[in-house]
Amino acid sequence: MKSISKLLAIVLLGAASSALSAAPANAGYSHLVLLLKDDGSTSRHFQDTYDPSSTFQTHVPNIKALVPPSKTRTLEAFQALQRHRLDRYYIIDTQHLTPDQAQALAAKLKQDPAIEDVDFEPQVDGMENDNGTPAMESLRSDIPDHTARQGYLYDRTALAPYRIGGVNATQAWKIPGGKGENMRVVSSEISHWSYNHLDLPKPFLEISQGAVVGAHDTASVGTIASRENGFGTTGIVPETQLGYTQYGDSRLLQLAEGSRPGDVVQLGVHFKYVTLPGVGCAADCFMPLEYSKAVRDIITFMTEEKGLHVVLAAANGNINLDHPYFNGWFDRNIFDSGSVYAGAVEPKTGLRSYFSQYGSRVDVFSWGGSVTTTTWSASNPTTGYSHTYSGTSSANPIIAGVMASLQGVARANGLGNIPPKELRRILVETGYPQANGNRTEIGVQPDLDLAIKKLLADGAGQPPTGRLALPEEVKSGAAFTGQVYAESPTNKPLTYRWTATGFTPATGEGPTIALAAPVMPVDTRTSISVLVSDGTRSITLVENLTIKATETPPVGDCVAAWVATKAYSNVSEKVSYSGYNYQVAHWSQGARPDLNFVETGAAKPWRRLGTCGGESPVVARITAPSTVEAGKQLQVSGVSSTGQDLRYAWTASGFTPSTSTQPTATLVAPNTDGTRSITLTVTDARGASASASHTVKVNASAPVNRPPVGSLQGDETVESGKTANFTANTSDPDGDPMTYAWTLPTVLTATALNTRTLSVTARPVSSDTRATISVAVSDGRGGTLRLDRPITVKAASDSDDCRNTPAWSPTKTYQTAREKVLYKDKVYEHNFYSQNKPPDLYSAQWGKEWKIGVPCP
C-alpha cells in the first residue's frame, strides 16, 4: 500500500494544526474509520513493512492501520484478512477535534478518490440500564440456591407467572458435553465480570486496556457459566471456561488470532446513534454492532476464517431491521456474516419485548426480563445476585450458553467443530416460537433437547464438516482467493472440487483456490461452491458474492439537480451535484450528495455514479505482488475506470508468457535476480487508451530460512482424570509447512503426538502435581521452535471421599447423572443409564457409562 493520494496527505496535514488547540470532541466524533479502495494504488505485498499511515505520522500521529503490517505474517494469513477488507481499514483519532472540525475533516476525506468509505466510529453503549436490581445480600456461608428461579434453564413448558419456557439446558446436561465440558466462551463487553465472585470462574484469557469490573458482564457470564455448586445460580454450561475481551475493533481481531475453532464469543454491547429519522427514531437509537461495516467485516473474519461462534445483541432500539431505510443491509440473502442475532422476549407475556430489535435477521430470542443471575456492586463484590437482569443484554448470553452446550455435545460425541452457520441452522430449525406462534419477528427460542437430537442425527456416520471463506464482493476482472476450512471427525483424507462458473479458472482442487472474476457491466450476484469428500461421505459448501461492475462513470448530460428541501426515498432516482451524478441509496432530506455518498453499498444516503457533463478519460491500474521468487507464478490483474469494450495489452519482458490480452494474467518469473517492469495498456471503444506500470523484484537466491514463531496455548490446570486441549499457535514467516512433535510428562497421556492441537488426559493423582508439556515445531528446512508450558494436574476432589461413597452394586439400576460409587479402591462418577456395568470395564471421560475412576489415597 505504497500510495495514498496527495489530497489525503494535505487533508491530514491541515487537520494537524487545528487538532492541537481544539476542545475534545464528544463520544460520537472520537474516531474516523477510513476504508481505502481496492485498486492498484492501494495494493501491497503481504510482508510489506510499509504502513501508509506512517507517511503522515510526523504531522498527525493519530492515524493507524487497523491491521499493522508484519514481517512474520504468512501469505495465507494475509489473504484471510484481505478477503474481508481488513488490510484496507485505517483509524484516525479525532478526540482532540471539535465536532465541527471532525465533520469538516470527514467531508474532505470523502472527496478523495483513493478512499472508498469514511465514517465516524459509532458510540458504543454498554447497556447498563439492563443490569437489574441486586437481591437481598446473603452471608457467604448461607447463600441460597436460586436455580428454581432460573426459568430460562428449563424446558419449553411455561410455568406461572411466565408465558414462555426455557432453552431446555437441564436436558442437555444429561448428555456428554452438554454442560460445556472442554468448551471456551469469551465475553466481550465494556467492563469485565467480578473475578472474585464465589459463583464464577477466573478467566482463562483477558484482553483489556484498563477495563474495570462491572455489574453488566457479571450478570451476563452468570447466565452462561456460574458454577454447579449447590448455591446461587447455575449457568447453562457450568463446566465451560470463561474468557474476557474488552470490546473494541482491534481487540476483537486480537481475540480472533488467539482463539480456537469452536470457541463461542458473546458481544454484549450495542451502538448508540443520536437519531435515525429514516426509521422514525428521534433520539437514543440503538443498533446492532454489524451496522458498522468494519465490525461486520471483523465478525465475518471470526466466523469464516477462524470458525468462531459469534452471538451479538440485536439491540434495544425497537427498530425493524427489514425497514427499507436500511436498503437490505441486514438481509441475510444479500450478505451473511455467520453470526447469530439475539432478540428478547418478555417472559410474562411470551411476546417480543417492546425494546427488542426485530426482523428476519434476528435468528433466535430468549428471556429479556426476570432473569436470575450473578451481579456485582462495590458494596457486595463477591456474593451478589439479581432476579431482574433484562434486555437483549440477558437474552444474548443465554444464547451464548446454548451455543456452547451444543458445540460441547458435538465434540464429546466425535463430531468435531460445527461450522458457525450450521450450528445456527440447527438452533433455528429446532427452536420454538413466541406465545402467539410467530417465528419470524424475532426468530425462535432454542430447545437444546431437540437441537442435540438433530445434531446427532445429522452427524450419523461422522461426515466431514467445513466452512467456505470468500470475499463479500470482488471487482470485475480482479484476482482474489477462496479458502475451505474442513475437517474429518474420523481423520480421513479429504478431497475438494471447486465449481466457479464464469471465473478463471472455473474449477479447481485443494482447500485453496486463486480466481479471477469475470468482467461485468453491472453488479452481478453469483455463487461459488466446493464439494468436500472423505471418500464415503461428502458435503457441499456454497457462498454468495457480488461481482462489482467496472467503474464506468456515466458520460454525457447531468441528470436533474439535487434539491435540498426534497425528501428522496426512491432508490432508482438519480440527481446531479457539482459535476457528478448520484443515485438514492436510502431515504434522505437535506443530505448534500458530495458529503454523504458511498461508491458501493448503502451506508450513506447517496451512491456516487460518476462524473457528468463531459467524457471521462481512460485510467489503467495494476494489482500484483511487489516480489516473487524466481521461477514461481505471479498473478497480475488489470482494472480500468471505464468499461466500454475494453482491450488489454500486457508487456512483461523476461516473464513467461511475455504478453497477454486478458484482464488477469498468470506469469512465470524469470530464473535470475533483478527488478522487472510489467506494463498494461487499456484501450476503449473510442480508441482512447491509458497505460500503467508495476515493478516486481525477482529473488533468485534462496532466502535465509526463518524458523516458525508463535506460542503454546492451553489451560494452566488440568483436573485429575479429565481432558484438556493444547494448541501450538504458530506460523512460519516463509510459509513453509510445519510439523509438530509433542513431549508429555508422565502424568499426561495422548493418542497422537504430531498434531497442531493436542488433546491430553490427566492420569489420576492423589495430590496436585506440577509438570511441563512441550512441543517442537519444525519447518522441514532446519528451522525449529520449541515451546514449553508449565501446568498443574489437580488432584480430584473425590480422592478423599472413599469412606463416604457407597460401593457399586451389580443389581442396582444407575440413572442419576454424576452419582458416585466406590469400586476396587477407586471412586467412579456416573455418566448415563447402566445396570451390571462394572465401572473399571465401562469407564471413559466420555461415551461410557462411568467416568474415569479416581484412586483412593
mmCIF file with all atom_site columns, C-alpha atoms in Angstrom, residues 235-306:
data_model
loop_
_atom_site.group_PDB
_atom_site.id
_atom_site.type_symbol
_atom_site.label_atom_id
_atom_site.label_alt_id
_atom_site.label_comp_id
_atom_site.label_asym_id
_atom_site.label_entity_id
_atom_site.label_seq_id
_atom_site.pdbx_PDB_ins_code
_atom_site.Cartn_x
_atom_site.Cartn_y
_atom_site.Cartn_z
_atom_site.occupancy
_atom_site.B_iso_or_equiv
_atom_site.pdbx_formal_charge
_atom_site.auth_seq_id
_atom_site.auth_comp_id
_atom_site.auth_asym_id
_atom_site.auth_atom_id
_atom_site.pdbx_PDB_model_num
ATOM 1  C CA . GLY A 1 235 ? -25.160 -21.360 34.240 1.00 0.00 ? 235 GLY A CA 1
ATOM 2  C CA . ILE A 1 236 ? -26.265 -23.081 31.059 1.00 0.00 ? 236 ILE A CA 1
ATOM 3  C CA . VAL A 1 237 ? -22.746 -24.503 30.651 1.00 0.00 ? 237 VAL A CA 1
ATOM 4  C CA . PRO A 1 238 ? -21.416 -24.613 34.229 1.00 0.00 ? 238 PRO A CA 1
ATOM 5  C CA . GLU A 1 239 ? -18.265 -26.516 33.259 1.00 0.00 ? 239 GLU A CA 1
ATOM 6  C CA . THR A 1 240 ? -17.061 -24.248 30.459 1.00 0.00 ? 240 THR A CA 1
ATOM 7  C CA . GLN A 1 241 ? -14.000 -21.996 30.655 1.00 0.00 ? 241 GLN A CA 1
ATOM 8  C CA . LEU A 1 242 ? -14.654 -18.248 30.557 1.00 0.00 ? 242 LEU A CA 1
ATOM 9  C CA . GLY A 1 243 ? -12.536 -15.552 28.938 1.00 0.00 ? 243 GLY A CA 1
ATOM 10 C CA . TYR A 1 244 ? -12.853 -11.783 28.667 1.00 0.00 ? 244 TYR A CA 1
ATOM 11 C CA . THR A 1 245 ? -12.069 -9.303  25.896 1.00 0.00 ? 245 THR A CA 1
ATOM 12 C CA . GLN A 1 246 ? -12.748 -5.608  26.378 1.00 0.00 ? 246 GLN A CA 1
ATOM 13 C CA . TYR A 1 247 ? -14.887 -4.567  23.413 1.00 0.00 ? 247 TYR A CA 1
ATOM 14 C CA . GLY A 1 248 ? -13.043 -2.791  20.598 1.00 0.00 ? 248 GLY A CA 1
ATOM 15 C CA . ASP A 1 249 ? -12.214 -3.434  16.916 1.00 0.00 ? 249 ASP A CA 1
ATOM 16 C CA . SER A 1 250 ? -8.505  -4.123  17.360 1.00 0.00 ? 250 SER A CA 1
ATOM 17 C CA . ARG A 1 251 ? -9.079  -6.265  20.452 1.00 0.00 ? 251 ARG A CA 1
ATOM 18 C CA . LEU A 1 252 ? -11.662 -8.397  18.625 1.00 0.00 ? 252 LEU A CA 1
ATOM 19 C CA . LEU A 1 253 ? -9.038  -9.077  15.961 1.00 0.00 ? 253 LEU A CA 1
ATOM 20 C CA . GLN A 1 254 ? -6.529  -9.938  18.683 1.00 0.00 ? 254 GLN A CA 1
ATOM 21 C CA . LEU A 1 255 ? -9.078  -12.329 20.168 1.00 0.00 ? 255 LEU A CA 1
ATOM 22 C CA . ALA A 1 256 ? -9.702  -13.941 16.782 1.00 0.00 ? 256 ALA A CA 1
ATOM 23 C CA . GLU A 1 257 ? -5.996  -14.563 16.213 1.00 0.00 ? 257 GLU A CA 1
ATOM 24 C CA . GLY A 1 258 ? -5.638  -16.364 19.556 1.00 0.00 ? 258 GLY A CA 1
ATOM 25 C CA . SER A 1 259 ? -8.879  -18.350 19.543 1.00 0.00 ? 259 SER A CA 1
ATOM 26 C CA . ARG A 1 260 ? -9.638  -21.929 18.576 1.00 0.00 ? 260 ARG A CA 1
ATOM 27 C CA . PRO A 1 261 ? -12.305 -23.100 16.122 1.00 0.00 ? 261 PRO A CA 1
ATOM 28 C CA . GLY A 1 262 ? -15.486 -23.842 18.045 1.00 0.00 ? 262 GLY A CA 1
ATOM 29 C CA . ASP A 1 263 ? -14.962 -21.177 20.718 1.00 0.00 ? 263 ASP A CA 1
ATOM 30 C CA . VAL A 1 264 ? -18.036 -19.052 21.473 1.00 0.00 ? 264 VAL A CA 1
ATOM 31 C CA . VAL A 1 265 ? -17.899 -15.240 21.621 1.00 0.00 ? 265 VAL A CA 1
ATOM 32 C CA . GLN A 1 266 ? -20.758 -13.169 23.069 1.00 0.00 ? 266 GLN A CA 1
ATOM 33 C CA . LEU A 1 267 ? -20.749 -9.463  22.154 1.00 0.00 ? 267 LEU A CA 1
ATOM 34 C CA . GLY A 1 268 ? -22.716 -7.760  24.923 1.00 0.00 ? 268 GLY A CA 1
ATOM 35 C CA . VAL A 1 269 ? -22.842 -4.156  23.684 1.00 0.00 ? 269 VAL A CA 1
ATOM 36 C CA . HIS A 1 270 ? -24.729 -2.202  21.038 1.00 0.00 ? 270 HIS A CA 1
ATOM 37 C CA . PHE A 1 271 ? -24.262 1.101   19.188 1.00 0.00 ? 271 PHE A CA 1
ATOM 38 C CA . LYS A 1 272 ? -25.995 4.328   20.144 1.00 0.00 ? 272 LYS A CA 1
ATOM 39 C CA . TYR A 1 273 ? -26.914 6.818   17.414 1.00 0.00 ? 273 TYR A CA 1
ATOM 40 C CA . VAL A 1 274 ? -28.235 10.292  18.128 1.00 0.00 ? 274 VAL A CA 1
ATOM 41 C CA . THR A 1 275 ? -31.035 9.938   15.602 1.00 0.00 ? 275 THR A CA 1
ATOM 42 C CA . LEU A 1 276 ? -32.199 7.719   12.722 1.00 0.00 ? 276 LEU A CA 1
ATOM 43 C CA . PRO A 1 277 ? -35.083 9.716   11.218 1.00 0.00 ? 277 PRO A CA 1
ATOM 44 C CA . GLY A 1 278 ? -35.467 7.306   8.297  1.00 0.00 ? 278 GLY A CA 1
ATOM 45 C CA . VAL A 1 279 ? -36.912 4.692   10.676 1.00 0.00 ? 279 VAL A CA 1
ATOM 46 C CA . GLY A 1 280 ? -38.750 7.159   12.907 1.00 0.00 ? 280 GLY A CA 1
ATOM 47 C CA . CYS A 1 281 ? -36.188 7.198   15.742 1.00 0.00 ? 281 CYS A CA 1
ATOM 48 C CA . ALA A 1 282 ? -35.650 10.713  17.098 1.00 0.00 ? 282 ALA A CA 1
ATOM 49 C CA . ALA A 1 283 ? -33.243 10.003  19.989 1.00 0.00 ? 283 ALA A CA 1
ATOM 50 C CA . ASP A 1 284 ? -31.202 7.209   21.611 1.00 0.00 ? 284 ASP A CA 1
ATOM 51 C CA . CYS A 1 285 ? -31.326 4.981   18.555 1.00 0.00 ? 285 CYS A CA 1
ATOM 52 C CA . PHE A 1 286 ? -29.691 1.675   19.452 1.00 0.00 ? 286 PHE A CA 1
ATOM 53 C CA . MET A 1 287 ? -28.401 -0.570  16.690 1.00 0.00 ? 287 MET A CA 1
ATOM 54 C CA . PRO A 1 288 ? -26.628 -3.958  16.492 1.00 0.00 ? 288 PRO A CA 1
ATOM 55 C CA . LEU A 1 289 ? -22.857 -3.941  16.083 1.00 0.00 ? 289 LEU A CA 1
ATOM 56 C CA . GLU A 1 290 ? -22.976 -5.110  12.462 1.00 0.00 ? 290 GLU A CA 1
ATOM 57 C CA . TYR A 1 291 ? -24.437 -1.763  11.405 1.00 0.00 ? 291 TYR A CA 1
ATOM 58 C CA . SER A 1 292 ? -20.756 -0.782  11.205 1.00 0.00 ? 292 SER A CA 1
ATOM 59 C CA . LYS A 1 293 ? -19.101 -2.121  8.050  1.00 0.00 ? 293 LYS A CA 1
ATOM 60 C CA . ALA A 1 294 ? -15.748 -2.531  9.821  1.00 0.00 ? 294 ALA A CA 1
ATOM 61 C CA . VAL A 1 295 ? -17.258 -4.521  12.695 1.00 0.00 ? 295 VAL A CA 1
ATOM 62 C CA . ARG A 1 296 ? -19.268 -6.660  10.287 1.00 0.00 ? 296 ARG A CA 1
ATOM 63 C CA . ASP A 1 297 ? -16.082 -7.468  8.359  1.00 0.00 ? 297 ASP A CA 1
ATOM 64 C CA . ILE A 1 298 ? -14.263 -8.385  11.587 1.00 0.00 ? 298 ILE A CA 1
ATOM 65 C CA . ILE A 1 299 ? -17.107 -10.681 12.660 1.00 0.00 ? 299 ILE A CA 1
ATOM 66 C CA . THR A 1 300 ? -17.137 -12.353 9.238  1.00 0.00 ? 300 THR A CA 1
ATOM 67 C CA . PHE A 1 301 ? -13.395 -12.927 9.595  1.00 0.00 ? 301 PHE A CA 1
ATOM 68 C CA . MET A 1 302 ? -14.041 -14.517 13.002 1.00 0.00 ? 302 MET A CA 1
ATOM 69 C CA . THR A 1 303 ? -16.737 -16.901 11.753 1.00 0.00 ? 303 THR A CA 1
ATOM 70 C CA . GLU A 1 304 ? -15.467 -17.806 8.272  1.00 0.00 ? 304 GLU A CA 1
ATOM 71 C CA . GLU A 1 305 ? -11.697 -17.792 8.769  1.00 0.00 ? 305 GLU A CA 1
ATOM 72 C CA . LYS A 1 306 ? -11.437 -18.743 12.454 1.00 0.00 ? 306 LYS A CA 1
#
